[in-house]
Coordinates of C-alpha atoms in Angstrom, one line a residue:
Chain A
M269 CA 26.4 77.2 -131.4
P270 CA 26.8 75.8 -127.8
R271 CA 28.6 72.7 -129.9
A272 CA 31.0 75.1 -131.4
A273 CA 31.6 76.8 -128.0
T274 CA 32.4 73.6 -126.5
L275 CA 35.0 72.4 -129.1
L276 CA 36.5 75.8 -129.1
R277 CA 36.6 75.6 -125.5
I278 CA 38.4 71.8 -125.4
A279 CA 40.6 73.5 -128.1
A280 CA 42.0 76.2 -125.8
I281 CA 42.4 74.1 -122.9
G282 CA 44.1 71.4 -125.1
L283 CA 46.3 74.1 -126.5
L284 CA 47.2 75.4 -122.8
V285 CA 47.8 72.3 -121.3
G286 CA 49.6 70.6 -124.0
F287 CA 51.8 73.8 -124.3
L288 CA 52.6 73.9 -120.9
A289 CA 53.4 70.1 -120.3
A290 CA 55.5 69.9 -123.4
P291 CA 56.6 73.1 -124.7
Q292 CA 59.7 71.5 -127.0
R293 CA 57.1 69.9 -128.9
F294 CA 55.9 73.3 -130.4
A295 CA 59.6 74.6 -131.0
P296 CA 59.4 73.8 -134.6
L297 CA 56.2 76.3 -134.9
F298 CA 57.9 78.8 -133.3
A299 CA 61.6 78.4 -134.9
P300 CA 60.9 80.6 -137.9
L301 CA 60.5 83.6 -135.2
T302 CA 64.1 83.4 -134.0
Q303 CA 67.2 84.7 -135.5
Y304 CA 71.0 83.5 -135.2
G305 CA 70.1 80.1 -133.6
A306 CA 68.4 81.5 -130.4
P307 CA 66.3 79.0 -128.8
P308 CA 62.5 79.0 -129.9
I309 CA 61.1 77.7 -126.7
Y310 CA 61.7 79.8 -123.2
D311 CA 64.9 77.8 -121.5
Q312 CA 65.3 79.9 -118.7
G313 CA 62.8 78.6 -116.4
N314 CA 59.8 75.9 -116.3
L315 CA 56.9 77.6 -118.4
L316 CA 54.2 75.5 -116.3
S317 CA 55.7 76.7 -112.7
L318 CA 55.6 80.1 -114.2
A319 CA 52.1 79.9 -115.2
L320 CA 51.1 78.6 -112.0
A321 CA 53.0 81.4 -110.1
H322 CA 51.3 83.8 -112.5
L323 CA 47.8 82.5 -111.4
G324 CA 48.6 82.2 -107.9
T325 CA 49.3 86.0 -108.0
V326 CA 46.2 87.1 -109.7
F327 CA 44.2 84.8 -107.4
I328 CA 45.7 85.8 -104.3
A329 CA 45.3 89.7 -105.3
A330 CA 41.7 89.1 -106.6
A331 CA 40.7 87.6 -103.3
A332 CA 42.0 90.3 -101.4
S333 CA 40.0 92.8 -103.7
T334 CA 37.0 91.3 -103.8
L335 CA 37.1 90.9 -99.7
V336 CA 38.0 94.6 -99.3
A337 CA 35.7 95.7 -102.1
V338 CA 32.5 93.8 -100.9
G339 CA 33.1 94.6 -97.4
L340 CA 33.6 98.3 -98.3
A341 CA 30.3 98.2 -100.7
I342 CA 28.3 96.6 -97.9
L343 CA 29.4 99.5 -95.4
V344 CA 28.9 102.4 -97.8
T345 CA 25.2 100.7 -98.8
R346 CA 23.9 100.8 -95.1
A347 CA 22.4 103.7 -93.6
S348 CA 25.1 104.5 -91.3
G349 CA 27.9 104.3 -93.6
A350 CA 26.3 106.3 -96.8
Q351 CA 28.3 109.5 -96.1
F352 CA 31.4 107.4 -97.0
L353 CA 30.3 106.2 -100.4
S354 CA 31.5 109.1 -102.4
L355 CA 35.2 108.8 -100.6
S356 CA 35.2 104.9 -101.2
R357 CA 34.4 105.7 -104.7
T358 CA 37.0 108.0 -104.9
L359 CA 39.5 105.7 -103.3
A360 CA 38.8 102.6 -105.8
N361 CA 38.9 105.3 -108.4
I362 CA 42.6 106.1 -107.6
G363 CA 43.4 102.6 -107.5
Q364 CA 42.3 102.0 -111.1
T365 CA 43.5 105.5 -112.4
F366 CA 47.2 105.1 -110.6
P367 CA 48.9 103.0 -113.2
P368 CA 50.1 99.4 -111.9
V369 CA 53.6 100.2 -113.0
A370 CA 53.7 103.6 -110.8
V371 CA 52.2 101.3 -107.9
L372 CA 55.1 98.9 -108.5
A373 CA 57.8 101.9 -108.7
V374 CA 56.2 103.2 -105.3
A375 CA 55.8 99.8 -103.5
V376 CA 59.5 98.5 -104.1
P377 CA 61.3 100.7 -102.2
L378 CA 58.7 100.1 -99.1
V379 CA 58.7 96.3 -99.4
G380 CA 61.4 95.1 -101.9
F381 CA 61.4 93.2 -104.7
G382 CA 59.5 90.1 -105.6
Q383 CA 55.6 88.8 -105.3
T384 CA 54.7 91.3 -102.7
P385 CA 54.9 94.6 -104.9
T386 CA 53.1 93.0 -107.7
L387 CA 50.2 91.8 -105.1
I388 CA 49.9 95.3 -104.0
A389 CA 49.5 96.8 -107.5
L390 CA 46.9 94.0 -108.8
F391 CA 45.0 94.5 -105.8
A392 CA 44.6 98.3 -105.8
Y393 CA 43.9 97.8 -109.8
G394 CA 41.1 95.3 -109.2
L395 CA 39.3 96.9 -106.6
L396 CA 37.1 99.6 -108.9
P397 CA 35.0 96.8 -110.9
I398 CA 34.4 94.9 -107.8
F399 CA 33.3 97.8 -105.5
E400 CA 31.2 99.6 -108.4
N401 CA 29.2 96.5 -109.3
T402 CA 28.8 95.3 -106.0
V403 CA 27.4 98.8 -104.9
A404 CA 25.2 98.9 -107.9
G405 CA 23.9 95.3 -107.1
F406 CA 22.8 96.7 -103.8
Q407 CA 21.4 99.8 -105.2
G408 CA 19.4 97.8 -107.6
C409 CA 17.5 95.7 -105.2
P410 CA 13.9 96.8 -105.6
P411 CA 12.8 98.8 -102.7
A412 CA 9.7 97.0 -102.5
V413 CA 11.6 93.8 -101.5
I414 CA 13.6 95.7 -99.2
E415 CA 10.2 97.2 -97.6
A416 CA 9.2 93.8 -97.4
A417 CA 12.2 92.2 -95.8
N418 CA 12.1 94.8 -93.3
G419 CA 8.1 94.4 -92.8
M420 CA 8.7 90.5 -92.2
G421 CA 10.8 91.3 -89.2
M422 CA 14.4 90.7 -90.9
S423 CA 17.0 91.8 -88.5
A424 CA 19.7 94.1 -91.0
R425 CA 22.2 91.0 -91.0
Q426 CA 19.2 88.7 -91.9
R427 CA 18.4 90.9 -94.9
L428 CA 21.9 91.3 -95.9
L429 CA 22.6 87.7 -96.1
A430 CA 19.1 86.4 -97.1
V431 CA 18.0 89.1 -99.5
E432 CA 20.7 91.7 -100.5
L433 CA 23.5 89.6 -101.2
P434 CA 21.7 86.9 -103.4
L435 CA 20.4 89.6 -105.4
A436 CA 23.5 91.5 -105.9
M437 CA 25.2 88.4 -106.5
P438 CA 24.9 88.4 -110.4
L439 CA 26.8 91.8 -110.6
I440 CA 29.4 90.7 -108.0
L441 CA 30.7 88.0 -109.9
E442 CA 30.7 89.9 -112.6
G443 CA 32.9 92.5 -110.9
V444 CA 35.1 89.6 -109.9
R445 CA 35.2 88.4 -113.2
L446 CA 36.2 91.7 -115.0
S447 CA 38.8 92.3 -112.2
L448 CA 40.7 88.6 -112.5
V449 CA 40.8 89.0 -116.5
I450 CA 42.4 92.5 -116.5
N451 CA 44.5 91.3 -113.8
V452 CA 46.0 88.0 -115.8
G453 CA 47.1 90.6 -118.4
T454 CA 48.4 92.9 -115.9
A455 CA 50.4 90.7 -113.7
T456 CA 53.0 90.2 -116.5
I457 CA 54.5 93.5 -115.5
G458 CA 55.3 92.0 -112.0
S459 CA 57.9 90.3 -113.6
T460 CA 60.0 93.8 -113.7
V461 CA 60.1 93.6 -110.2
A462 CA 61.0 89.9 -110.0
A463 CA 57.5 88.3 -109.6
K464 CA 57.5 84.9 -110.9
G465 CA 55.3 84.9 -113.8
L466 CA 54.7 84.8 -117.4
G467 CA 55.8 88.3 -118.0
E468 CA 59.3 87.1 -117.3
V469 CA 59.2 85.4 -120.5
I470 CA 57.8 88.5 -122.8
I471 CA 60.6 90.6 -120.9
A472 CA 63.3 87.8 -121.8
G473 CA 62.2 88.2 -125.2
L474 CA 62.1 91.9 -125.6
L475 CA 65.7 91.8 -123.8
S476 CA 67.4 89.3 -126.3
N477 CA 65.0 90.4 -129.3
N478 CA 63.6 87.2 -129.5
T479 CA 59.9 87.3 -131.1
A480 CA 59.5 83.9 -130.2
F481 CA 59.7 84.1 -126.4
V482 CA 57.5 87.6 -126.7
L483 CA 55.1 85.6 -128.7
Q484 CA 54.4 82.5 -126.5
G485 CA 54.4 84.6 -123.4
G486 CA 51.6 86.5 -124.8
L487 CA 49.7 83.7 -126.0
L488 CA 50.0 81.8 -122.8
T489 CA 48.9 85.1 -121.1
G490 CA 45.8 85.6 -123.7
L491 CA 44.4 82.0 -123.2
M492 CA 44.5 81.9 -119.6
A493 CA 42.7 85.3 -119.5
I494 CA 40.1 83.9 -122.0
L495 CA 39.6 80.3 -120.2
L496 CA 39.3 82.2 -116.9
Y497 CA 36.8 84.7 -118.3
D498 CA 34.9 81.6 -120.0
A499 CA 35.3 79.7 -116.3
M500 CA 33.6 82.3 -114.6
V501 CA 30.9 82.8 -117.1
M502 CA 30.1 79.1 -116.5
L503 CA 30.2 79.3 -112.4
E504 CA 27.9 82.5 -112.8
R505 CA 25.5 80.5 -114.5
R506 CA 25.7 77.4 -112.4
L507 CA 25.6 79.5 -109.0
L508 CA 22.5 81.5 -110.4
R509 CA 20.6 79.0 -112.0
T510 CA 17.9 79.9 -109.4
V511 CA 17.7 83.5 -109.8
P512 CA 15.9 85.0 -112.5
A513 CA 17.4 87.4 -114.6
Chain B
M190 CA -7.4 95.7 -79.7
I191 CA -5.3 98.2 -80.9
S192 CA -5.0 101.7 -79.1
I193 CA -3.2 104.3 -81.0
E194 CA -2.6 107.4 -78.8
A195 CA -1.8 110.8 -79.6
L196 CA 0.7 109.2 -82.4
T197 CA 2.7 111.9 -84.1
K198 CA 5.6 112.0 -87.0
Q199 CA 7.3 114.9 -87.5
Y200 CA 9.8 115.2 -90.5
G201 CA 11.6 118.5 -89.8
A202 CA 8.9 121.4 -89.4
M203 CA 6.3 119.1 -91.4
R204 CA 4.0 117.1 -89.3
V205 CA 3.3 114.1 -91.4
V206 CA 0.8 112.4 -89.0
D207 CA -0.3 114.8 -86.1
E208 CA -1.6 113.5 -83.0
V209 CA -3.8 110.7 -84.2
S210 CA -5.5 108.8 -81.8
M211 CA -7.6 105.9 -82.6
S212 CA -8.8 102.4 -81.2
I213 CA -9.2 99.3 -83.5
E214 CA -11.3 96.4 -82.4
S215 CA -10.1 92.9 -82.4
G216 CA -11.2 90.8 -85.5
S217 CA -12.5 93.9 -87.4
I218 CA -11.4 95.4 -90.7
T219 CA -10.1 99.1 -90.4
V220 CA -9.8 100.8 -93.5
I221 CA -7.8 104.1 -93.4
V222 CA -8.3 106.3 -96.5
G223 CA -7.3 109.6 -97.9
T224 CA -5.5 111.3 -100.5
S225 CA -1.6 111.2 -101.0
G226 CA 0.2 112.8 -98.6
S227 CA -2.6 112.7 -96.1
G228 CA -0.3 110.5 -93.9
K229 CA -2.1 107.1 -94.2
S230 CA 1.0 105.2 -95.0
T231 CA 3.1 106.7 -92.3
L232 CA 0.5 106.0 -89.8
L233 CA 0.2 102.3 -90.9
R234 CA 3.9 101.6 -90.8
M235 CA 4.2 103.4 -87.5
I236 CA 1.9 100.6 -86.0
N237 CA 4.9 98.0 -86.9
R238 CA 7.5 100.8 -86.4
L239 CA 8.7 100.7 -90.1
V240 CA 8.5 104.6 -89.1
E241 CA 9.5 105.2 -85.8
P242 CA 6.9 107.9 -83.8
T243 CA 7.9 111.0 -83.1
S244 CA 5.5 111.0 -79.9
G245 CA 2.4 108.9 -79.0
R246 CA 2.4 105.5 -78.7
V247 CA 0.8 102.5 -80.1
L248 CA -0.6 99.5 -77.5
I249 CA -1.5 96.2 -78.9
D250 CA -3.6 94.1 -76.5
G251 CA -2.5 96.8 -73.7
N252 CA 1.6 96.2 -74.7
D253 CA 3.4 99.1 -75.6
T254 CA 4.9 98.1 -79.2
A255 CA 8.0 100.2 -78.2
S256 CA 8.7 97.7 -75.9
M257 CA 10.2 95.4 -78.0
P258 CA 12.8 95.2 -80.6
A259 CA 11.4 96.5 -83.7
H260 CA 12.0 93.5 -86.0
L261 CA 10.7 91.2 -83.3
L262 CA 7.6 93.0 -83.1
R263 CA 7.1 93.2 -87.0
R264 CA 7.7 89.1 -86.9
R265 CA 4.1 89.0 -85.1
I266 CA 2.5 91.5 -87.6
G267 CA 1.3 90.7 -90.7
Y268 CA 2.5 93.2 -93.6
A269 CA 1.5 93.5 -97.4
I270 CA 2.0 96.0 -99.6
Q271 CA 0.9 97.2 -102.9
S272 CA 4.0 95.7 -105.2
N273 CA 4.0 93.0 -102.9
G274 CA 7.8 92.8 -102.6
L275 CA 8.2 89.0 -103.0
F276 CA 11.8 87.9 -103.0
P277 CA 12.5 87.1 -106.4
H278 CA 15.4 84.5 -105.9
R279 CA 13.0 82.3 -103.5
T280 CA 10.3 80.1 -104.6
V281 CA 6.7 80.8 -103.9
A282 CA 6.8 78.2 -100.9
E283 CA 9.9 79.6 -99.5
N284 CA 8.7 83.2 -99.7
I285 CA 5.4 82.0 -97.8
A286 CA 7.7 80.4 -95.4
T287 CA 9.7 83.8 -94.7
V288 CA 8.4 84.7 -91.3
P289 CA 7.6 81.0 -90.0
R290 CA 11.5 80.5 -90.7
L291 CA 12.6 83.4 -88.8
L292 CA 10.5 82.4 -85.9
G293 CA 12.2 78.9 -86.1
W294 CA 9.1 76.8 -86.8
E295 CA 9.8 73.1 -87.2
K296 CA 10.1 72.0 -90.9
A297 CA 7.0 69.9 -90.8
R298 CA 4.8 72.8 -89.5
I299 CA 6.0 75.0 -92.1
A300 CA 5.5 73.0 -94.9
A301 CA 2.0 71.9 -93.4
R302 CA 1.3 75.9 -93.1
V303 CA 2.5 76.7 -96.5
E304 CA 0.4 74.2 -98.3
E305 CA -2.6 75.5 -96.3
L306 CA -2.3 78.8 -97.2
L307 CA -2.0 77.9 -100.9
R308 CA -4.8 76.1 -100.9
V309 CA -7.1 78.8 -99.1
F310 CA -5.4 81.3 -101.8
Q311 CA -6.5 79.1 -104.8
L312 CA -2.9 78.2 -105.8
D313 CA -2.1 74.7 -106.4
P314 CA 0.6 73.9 -103.6
V315 CA 2.2 71.2 -106.2
A316 CA 2.7 73.2 -109.4
C317 CA 2.9 76.7 -107.6
G318 CA 4.9 76.1 -104.7
S319 CA 8.2 75.5 -106.4
K320 CA 7.7 78.6 -108.9
F321 CA 9.5 81.6 -108.9
P322 CA 7.3 85.0 -108.5
H323 CA 8.4 86.0 -111.7
Q324 CA 6.7 82.9 -113.3
L325 CA 3.0 83.8 -111.7
S326 CA 0.4 86.4 -112.9
G327 CA -0.2 89.7 -111.3
G328 CA -3.0 88.4 -109.2
E329 CA -1.2 85.3 -108.2
Q330 CA 1.7 87.4 -106.9
Q331 CA -0.6 89.6 -105.0
R332 CA -2.1 86.8 -103.5
V333 CA 1.0 85.2 -102.5
G334 CA 2.0 88.3 -100.9
V335 CA -0.8 88.1 -98.7
A336 CA -0.2 84.6 -98.1
R337 CA 3.2 85.4 -96.7
A338 CA 1.9 88.2 -94.7
L339 CA -0.5 85.8 -92.7
A340 CA 2.0 82.7 -92.9
A341 CA 2.8 83.0 -89.2
E342 CA -0.9 83.3 -88.0
P343 CA -0.5 86.8 -87.2
A344 CA -3.5 88.3 -84.9
L345 CA -2.9 91.5 -87.0
L346 CA -2.6 92.4 -90.5
L347 CA -1.3 95.6 -91.9
M348 CA -2.0 96.4 -96.0
D349 CA -1.0 99.3 -97.7
E350 CA -2.8 99.5 -101.0
P351 CA -2.8 95.8 -101.6
F352 CA -4.7 95.8 -104.4
G353 CA -3.3 99.4 -106.1
A354 CA -1.7 97.2 -108.9
L355 CA -4.7 95.0 -109.8
D356 CA -6.8 95.6 -113.1
P357 CA -10.4 96.3 -111.9
V358 CA -11.7 92.5 -112.3
I359 CA -9.1 90.9 -110.4
R360 CA -9.3 93.5 -107.6
S361 CA -12.7 93.0 -107.1
K362 CA -12.3 89.1 -106.7
A363 CA -9.3 90.0 -104.5
Q364 CA -11.4 92.2 -102.2
D365 CA -13.9 89.2 -101.7
D366 CA -11.2 86.6 -100.8
L367 CA -9.7 88.9 -98.4
L368 CA -13.4 89.1 -96.7
D369 CA -13.8 85.3 -96.5
I370 CA -10.0 85.1 -95.3
Q371 CA -10.6 87.5 -92.8
R372 CA -14.0 85.7 -91.3
R373 CA -11.8 82.3 -91.5
F374 CA -9.1 83.4 -89.4
G375 CA -10.4 86.1 -87.5
T376 CA -7.6 88.3 -88.2
T377 CA -7.7 91.9 -87.3
I378 CA -6.8 93.9 -90.6
V379 CA -5.8 97.4 -90.9
L380 CA -5.8 98.3 -94.5
V381 CA -4.6 101.8 -96.4
T382 CA -6.4 102.7 -99.8
H383 CA -7.0 106.2 -101.6
D384 CA -10.2 104.4 -103.3
M385 CA -13.3 105.2 -101.2
D386 CA -15.2 102.4 -102.9
E387 CA -12.8 99.9 -101.7
A388 CA -12.8 101.5 -98.1
F389 CA -16.8 101.1 -98.4
R390 CA -16.6 97.6 -99.3
L391 CA -14.0 96.2 -97.1
G392 CA -14.1 98.6 -94.0
D393 CA -16.2 97.6 -90.8
R394 CA -14.9 101.2 -90.0
V395 CA -13.4 103.8 -92.0
A396 CA -11.0 106.5 -91.1
V397 CA -10.7 109.4 -93.4
M398 CA -7.3 111.1 -93.2
R399 CA -6.2 114.5 -94.1
Q400 CA -3.1 116.5 -93.6
G401 CA -2.0 114.2 -91.1
R402 CA -5.3 114.1 -89.2
V403 CA -8.1 111.8 -88.8
L404 CA -11.3 113.7 -89.8
Q405 CA -13.8 111.1 -89.0
H406 CA -13.3 107.3 -88.2
D407 CA -16.6 105.4 -87.9
R408 CA -18.9 103.0 -89.9
P409 CA -19.4 103.5 -93.4
G410 CA -23.0 104.2 -93.2
V411 CA -22.1 107.3 -90.8
L412 CA -19.5 108.8 -93.1
L413 CA -22.3 108.9 -95.8
T414 CA -25.3 110.0 -93.7
R415 CA -23.2 112.5 -91.3
P416 CA -20.0 113.3 -92.6
A417 CA -18.2 115.1 -90.1
D418 CA -16.1 117.3 -92.7
P419 CA -16.8 118.9 -96.0
F420 CA -13.6 116.8 -97.2
V421 CA -15.2 113.6 -96.0
T422 CA -18.3 114.3 -98.3
R423 CA -16.0 115.1 -101.1
L424 CA -14.2 111.9 -100.8
S425 CA -16.9 109.9 -100.6
G426 CA -18.6 111.6 -103.6
T427 CA -22.3 113.0 -103.5
A428 CA -23.9 111.8 -107.0
D429 CA -24.3 108.2 -106.0
R430 CA -24.2 108.1 -102.3
A431 CA -28.0 106.7 -101.6
L432 CA -26.6 104.0 -103.5
K433 CA -23.6 103.8 -101.7
L434 CA -25.8 103.7 -98.5
L435 CA -27.7 100.7 -100.2
S436 CA -24.5 98.8 -100.7
L437 CA -23.6 98.7 -97.5
T438 CA -26.5 96.6 -96.3
T439 CA -27.5 93.1 -97.4
A440 CA -31.3 92.1 -98.2
G441 CA -30.9 89.5 -95.4
E442 CA -30.8 92.3 -92.9
L443 CA -33.5 94.5 -94.3
A444 CA -36.0 91.3 -94.6
E445 CA -39.4 91.7 -93.4
P446 CA -42.1 89.0 -92.9
G447 CA -44.8 89.3 -95.9
P448 CA -46.2 87.1 -98.4
R449 CA -44.3 85.2 -101.1
E450 CA -43.1 87.1 -104.1
S451 CA -42.2 85.7 -107.5
R452 CA -38.9 87.6 -107.8
T453 CA -36.3 86.1 -105.3
V454 CA -33.0 87.4 -104.3
A455 CA -30.3 85.9 -102.3
A456 CA -29.8 87.1 -98.5
G457 CA -26.3 88.2 -98.9
A458 CA -27.1 90.4 -102.4
S459 CA -26.3 93.9 -101.3
L460 CA -29.4 96.3 -101.0
R461 CA -27.9 98.0 -104.3
E462 CA -28.1 94.9 -106.2
V463 CA -31.8 94.2 -105.0
L464 CA -32.8 98.0 -106.3
S465 CA -31.2 97.2 -109.7
D466 CA -32.9 93.7 -109.9
L467 CA -36.6 95.2 -109.0
I468 CA -35.9 98.2 -111.7
W469 CA -34.8 95.8 -114.2
S470 CA -37.5 93.4 -113.8
G471 CA -40.2 95.9 -113.0
A472 CA -41.3 94.1 -109.8
E473 CA -42.3 96.0 -106.6
A474 CA -40.9 93.6 -104.2
A475 CA -38.6 90.2 -103.8
T476 CA -38.5 87.4 -101.2
V477 CA -35.2 87.0 -99.9
L478 CA -33.8 83.7 -100.0
N479 CA -31.4 82.0 -97.1
P480 CA -28.4 80.2 -98.7
D481 CA -30.3 76.9 -98.0
G482 CA -33.1 77.8 -100.0
T483 CA -35.6 79.1 -97.3
S484 CA -37.2 82.2 -97.1
A485 CA -35.9 85.1 -95.0
G486 CA -38.8 87.4 -95.6
R487 CA -39.1 89.9 -98.6
V488 CA -38.1 93.4 -99.4
S489 CA -40.3 96.0 -100.9
L490 CA -39.3 99.0 -103.3
A491 CA -40.7 101.3 -100.9
R492 CA -38.7 99.8 -97.9
L493 CA -35.4 100.1 -100.2
L494 CA -36.2 103.9 -101.2
A495 CA -37.1 104.6 -97.6
H496 CA -33.4 102.9 -96.6
G497 CA -31.5 104.9 -98.9
R498 CA -33.0 108.3 -97.8
Q499 CA -30.8 110.6 -96.0
S500 CA -32.1 110.2 -92.3

């Protein structure tokens, strides 16, 4: 099975890179989906630069979410911050419950059109999985291990860095992965407020009734999400090779 | 020497430890025994300040433990617990090196110490050192836990039910090993248990706790023959107390000059074992042999029985 997985992975990477490098080569495939001689491949912008901008937005938002969510989770799992746990949980939940489209609608009047409102929406949307997973990771540290760390004479900081973070790392990374993958898809709506990204292709297709555009925008986004998920799983395994399950 | 002075821990209206005072001699094993909720673990954890006392103080060699930051104090005191608390993401060698690393020892010194401890605890330094805790058996994990507690050569070792999770055979071996190691390093040990047999077997002194107070703190033999409280009698059990008393003395200690017997026993054997041997073999007396094979004298059945009598 690992062989099949590797082949599938190579095929997916090949497809993504091939399409982005030379989209016109796939024109015959998409041509049957167009009507009245409309272009089968998106021609109002460079697909490669759109894909890179899309990924860039997702990564910046995920980095910010990770920083804030992990920081917050550390704070509320200390004895001094325990009283803020339910408040932080509520905040992270609101971030997830509030639809990103609504966040965009609120953000645009405040910060204008472009990438910034999209970053805000993705940041808020990605907080919850990372926050909840990090809290669960800390709370899952065996009490005897924490007791031993204290008994050995570790300071609170040493205990956090040397014991709690490494033990919580599998769950933290899983949270980051979830958040990343959700946001690859969610980032497409950023194009409604003029953020550069693959959503542009989908929206152009919807406006001009061009199914080929919608499909290639969706396919590229999907491929990136799958490959990102896959890459994160591999990264997790690599980083955590020394940590027993 | 450790002096515990009027040590008290209060949670709300509840006094978990109630004005406990005791002194612990350097190089001895003191066992604190009591039922659950007696405050014995809290008392132990106040010595290394994992629990901060409400009032009272602890002096180690005359220095008040409250005079230094708690985490620095703990680096100088060994601490081993029941579920051993090994760090699952670190190898056995890294686990043992924890406190020396915190203290900033040189790498070579740490490596040498880790290897020495693995050998002392009968763990193969090559095969075991690079393993992760989950790859070890329960008995091995427990030994690594004690080795880690002893890594920085602490003069004092605190143990909270260290053998509680082991099966009887491994536990008995672990207790023997602990006695050996205590003799070897001369460490002062304070150990908490709910098992009176373990207390009698390991303790130079045994402190019996109930409801936050120490009822009696004395040599095991005194607890048997002159219990200060009915609870002490109850906890040590009355059905086999004569045999318990015998088990506290070795044949070598009781041997007296006399004719050579055909039956022989080792000087290190407990009187309880000697009695059993005499009953089994039908002999009236046995010659006590030193480890080098020379005679240390003899013990007779009559002398054994007299020794087990309440005096």
